[in-house]
CSV table of C-alpha atoms in Angstrom, one decimal:
chain,number,residue,atom,x,y,z
A,1,UNK,CA,-1.2,174.1,26.5
A,2,UNK,CA,-4.5,173.2,28.0
A,3,UNK,CA,-6.9,175.9,29.1
A,4,UNK,CA,-7.1,174.5,32.6
A,5,UNK,CA,-3.4,175.4,33.2
A,6,UNK,CA,-4.1,178.9,34.4
A,7,UNK,CA,-5.6,180.7,31.3
A,8,UNK,CA,-5.1,184.1,32.9
A,9,UNK,CA,-1.3,183.9,32.8
A,10,UNK,CA,-0.9,184.0,29.1
A,11,UNK,CA,1.3,181.9,26.9
A,12,UNK,CA,4.6,182.8,28.6
A,13,UNK,CA,3.3,182.2,32.1
A,14,UNK,CA,1.9,178.9,31.1
A,15,UNK,CA,5.2,177.9,29.5
A,16,UNK,CA,7.0,178.8,32.8
A,17,UNK,CA,4.6,176.7,34.8
A,18,UNK,CA,5.0,173.8,32.3
A,19,UNK,CA,8.9,174.2,32.5
A,20,UNK,CA,8.8,174.3,36.3
A,21,UNK,CA,6.5,171.2,36.4
A,22,UNK,CA,8.8,169.4,33.9
A,23,UNK,CA,11.9,170.3,36.0
A,24,UNK,CA,10.2,169.2,39.2
A,25,UNK,CA,9.2,165.9,37.5
A,26,UNK,CA,12.7,165.4,36.1
A,27,UNK,CA,14.3,166.1,39.5
A,28,UNK,CA,11.9,163.7,41.1
A,29,UNK,CA,12.7,161.0,38.6
A,30,UNK,CA,16.4,161.6,39.0
A,31,UNK,CA,16.1,161.5,42.8
A,32,UNK,CA,14.0,158.4,42.6
A,33,UNK,CA,16.6,156.7,40.4
A,34,UNK,CA,19.4,157.7,42.7
A,35,UNK,CA,17.5,156.4,45.7
A,36,UNK,CA,16.8,153.2,43.9
A,37,UNK,CA,20.5,152.8,43.0
A,38,UNK,CA,21.5,153.5,46.6
A,39,UNK,CA,18.9,151.0,47.9
A,40,UNK,CA,20.1,148.3,45.4
A,41,UNK,CA,23.7,148.9,46.6
A,42,UNK,CA,22.7,148.7,50.2
A,43,UNK,CA,20.7,145.5,49.5
A,44,UNK,CA,23.8,144.0,47.7
A,45,UNK,CA,26.0,144.9,50.7
A,46,UNK,CA,23.6,143.4,53.1
A,47,UNK,CA,23.2,140.2,51.0
A,48,UNK,CA,27.0,139.9,50.7
A,49,UNK,CA,27.5,140.3,54.4
A,50,UNK,CA,24.8,137.7,55.2
A,51,UNK,CA,26.3,135.2,52.7
A,52,UNK,CA,29.8,135.7,54.2
A,53,UNK,CA,28.4,135.2,57.7
A,54,UNK,CA,26.4,132.1,56.7
A,55,UNK,CA,29.4,130.7,54.8
A,56,UNK,CA,31.6,131.1,57.9
A,57,UNK,CA,29.0,129.4,60.1
A,58,UNK,CA,28.8,126.5,57.6
A,59,UNK,CA,32.5,126.3,57.5
A,60,UNK,CA,32.7,126.2,61.3
A,61,UNK,CA,30.1,123.4,61.5
A,62,UNK,CA,31.9,121.5,58.8
A,63,UNK,CA,35.2,121.7,60.5
A,64,UNK,CA,33.6,120.6,63.8
A,65,UNK,CA,32.0,117.6,62.0
A,66,UNK,CA,35.2,116.6,60.3
A,67,UNK,CA,37.0,117.0,63.7
A,68,UNK,CA,34.5,114.5,65.2
A,69,UNK,CA,35.2,112.0,62.5
A,70,UNK,CA,38.9,112.6,62.9
A,71,UNK,CA,38.7,111.7,66.6
A,72,UNK,CA,37.0,108.4,65.7
A,73,UNK,CA,39.7,107.6,63.1
A,74,UNK,CA,42.4,108.5,65.6
A,75,UNK,CA,40.9,106.0,68.0
A,76,UNK,CA,40.8,103.4,65.3
A,77,UNK,CA,44.4,104.2,64.5
A,78,UNK,CA,45.3,103.6,68.1
A,79,UNK,CA,43.7,100.1,68.0
A,80,UNK,CA,45.5,99.3,64.7
A,81,UNK,CA,48.8,100.7,66.0
A,82,UNK,CA,48.8,98.6,69.2
A,83,UNK,CA,48.0,95.4,67.4
A,84,UNK,CA,51.1,95.4,65.2
A,85,UNK,CA,52.0,93.7,63.0
A,86,UNK,CA,48.4,93.7,61.9
A,87,UNK,CA,44.9,94.3,63.3
A,88,UNK,CA,42.3,91.5,63.0
A,89,UNK,CA,38.7,91.6,61.9
A,90,UNK,CA,37.5,90.6,65.3
A,91,UNK,CA,39.6,93.3,67.1
A,92,UNK,CA,38.3,96.0,64.7
A,93,UNK,CA,34.7,94.8,65.3
A,94,UNK,CA,35.3,94.9,69.1
A,95,UNK,CA,36.6,98.5,68.8
A,96,UNK,CA,33.6,99.6,66.7
A,97,UNK,CA,31.2,98.1,69.3
A,98,UNK,CA,32.7,100.5,71.9
A,99,UNK,CA,31.4,103.4,69.7
A,100,UNK,CA,27.9,104.6,69.0
A,101,UNK,CA,28.6,105.4,65.3
A,102,UNK,CA,25.3,106.9,64.6
A,103,UNK,CA,25.4,109.2,67.6
A,104,UNK,CA,29.1,110.0,67.7
A,105,UNK,CA,29.6,110.4,63.9
A,106,UNK,CA,26.3,111.7,62.5
A,107,UNK,CA,26.0,111.2,58.8
A,108,UNK,CA,28.7,108.6,58.6
A,109,UNK,CA,27.7,105.1,57.5
A,110,UNK,CA,30.4,103.5,59.5
A,111,UNK,CA,34.1,103.5,60.4
A,112,UNK,CA,36.6,101.5,58.4
A,113,UNK,CA,40.2,100.6,57.7
A,114,UNK,CA,41.6,100.8,54.2
A,115,UNK,CA,44.7,98.7,53.5
A,116,UNK,CA,47.3,99.9,50.9
A,117,UNK,CA,48.1,96.9,48.8
A,118,UNK,CA,51.0,97.0,46.4
A,119,UNK,CA,50.1,95.5,43.0
A,120,UNK,CA,52.7,92.6,43.5
A,121,UNK,CA,51.2,91.7,46.9
A,122,UNK,CA,47.5,91.3,46.0
A,123,UNK,CA,47.5,87.5,46.3
A,124,UNK,CA,49.4,87.5,49.6
A,125,UNK,CA,47.0,90.1,50.9
A,126,UNK,CA,43.9,88.1,49.8
A,127,UNK,CA,45.3,85.0,51.6
A,128,UNK,CA,45.7,86.9,54.9
A,129,UNK,CA,42.3,88.6,54.6
A,130,UNK,CA,40.5,85.3,53.9
A,131,UNK,CA,42.3,83.7,56.8
A,132,UNK,CA,41.1,86.6,59.1
A,133,UNK,CA,37.5,85.4,59.2
A,134,UNK,CA,36.4,86.3,55.7
A,135,UNK,CA,36.9,83.2,53.5
A,136,UNK,CA,35.1,84.8,50.5
A,137,UNK,CA,37.0,88.2,50.7
A,138,UNK,CA,37.6,89.5,47.2
A,139,UNK,CA,38.8,92.8,45.8
A,140,UNK,CA,36.4,94.7,43.6
A,141,UNK,CA,37.3,97.7,41.5
A,142,UNK,CA,35.3,100.6,40.2
A,143,UNK,CA,37.4,100.7,37.1
A,144,UNK,CA,40.1,98.3,35.9
A,145,UNK,CA,43.5,99.3,37.3
A,146,UNK,CA,46.9,97.6,37.7
A,147,UNK,CA,48.2,100.2,40.2
A,148,UNK,CA,48.5,99.6,43.9
A,149,UNK,CA,45.2,99.1,45.6
A,150,UNK,CA,43.5,100.9,48.5
A,151,UNK,CA,41.2,98.2,49.7
A,152,UNK,CA,38.5,98.6,52.4
A,153,UNK,CA,39.5,95.7,54.6
A,154,UNK,CA,37.4,96.4,57.6
A,155,UNK,CA,34.2,98.5,58.0
A,156,UNK,CA,31.8,98.5,60.8
A,157,UNK,CA,28.9,98.1,61.1
A,158,UNK,CA,29.5,95.6,58.4
A,159,UNK,CA,25.8,94.7,58.1
A,160,UNK,CA,25.0,98.0,56.5
A,161,UNK,CA,28.3,98.4,54.7
A,162,UNK,CA,28.8,94.9,53.2
A,163,UNK,CA,29.1,96.2,49.6
A,164,UNK,CA,32.1,98.3,50.7
A,165,UNK,CA,34.1,95.4,52.0
A,166,UNK,CA,36.9,94.6,49.5
A,167,UNK,CA,36.3,97.7,47.4
A,168,UNK,CA,39.5,99.2,45.9
A,169,UNK,CA,38.7,102.9,46.3
A,170,UNK,CA,41.9,103.7,44.5
A,171,UNK,CA,40.6,102.1,41.3
A,172,UNK,CA,38.5,105.2,40.5
A,173,UNK,CA,40.6,108.2,39.5
A,174,UNK,CA,38.9,110.9,41.5
A,175,UNK,CA,38.8,108.9,44.7
A,176,UNK,CA,42.5,107.9,44.2
A,177,UNK,CA,43.5,111.6,44.0
C-alpha cells in the first residue's frame, strides 16, 4: 500500500480501506453496466416502436397511392366496358385527356390498356391494332416467348410512353408472374 492511504491505520486498516474502495468501485462498475444494459434495451424498444410506427405510416400512404391509381384504372375500365366489343385508340386518348395524369396519379408515367393475346391470335390482333390508327404497330418482347402475350395496346400520354406501345410485358418471367 502507498503511504498516503492513511499511514496511521496500520496494515490491517489500510487493507480494509482498500477492500472497501475495491467493493465500491466494483459495485459502481456493476451498476454502470446494468444501467447501460437497461438504456440499450430502452433504446432498442424505442427504435422498434418508431420503426413500426413509420412502417405503418408508409403502408398507409402506399395503400392510399395505390387506391388513387385503382380509381383511374376503374375509370378506364368503364370506358373499355361501354365500348364493347373493343375500345379504340381514339376513344382511349379522349378518355385520358379528361384526366390530369401527373396531378391525379403522381409518380405514374401514364395510364394504359394491356390486351391479353392468345399465341394463336397474334396475327389477327396485329391486323386490328394496325387498322386502329397505328399502321406500324408491332409486338416487342423482353425475352423470347411463345406463350400468350400481354401487350400494351394503348398508353397515354403516348408521347412520353412510346417505347411501351406494343411491349409484351408477359414475355419477362417476373412481370408475367
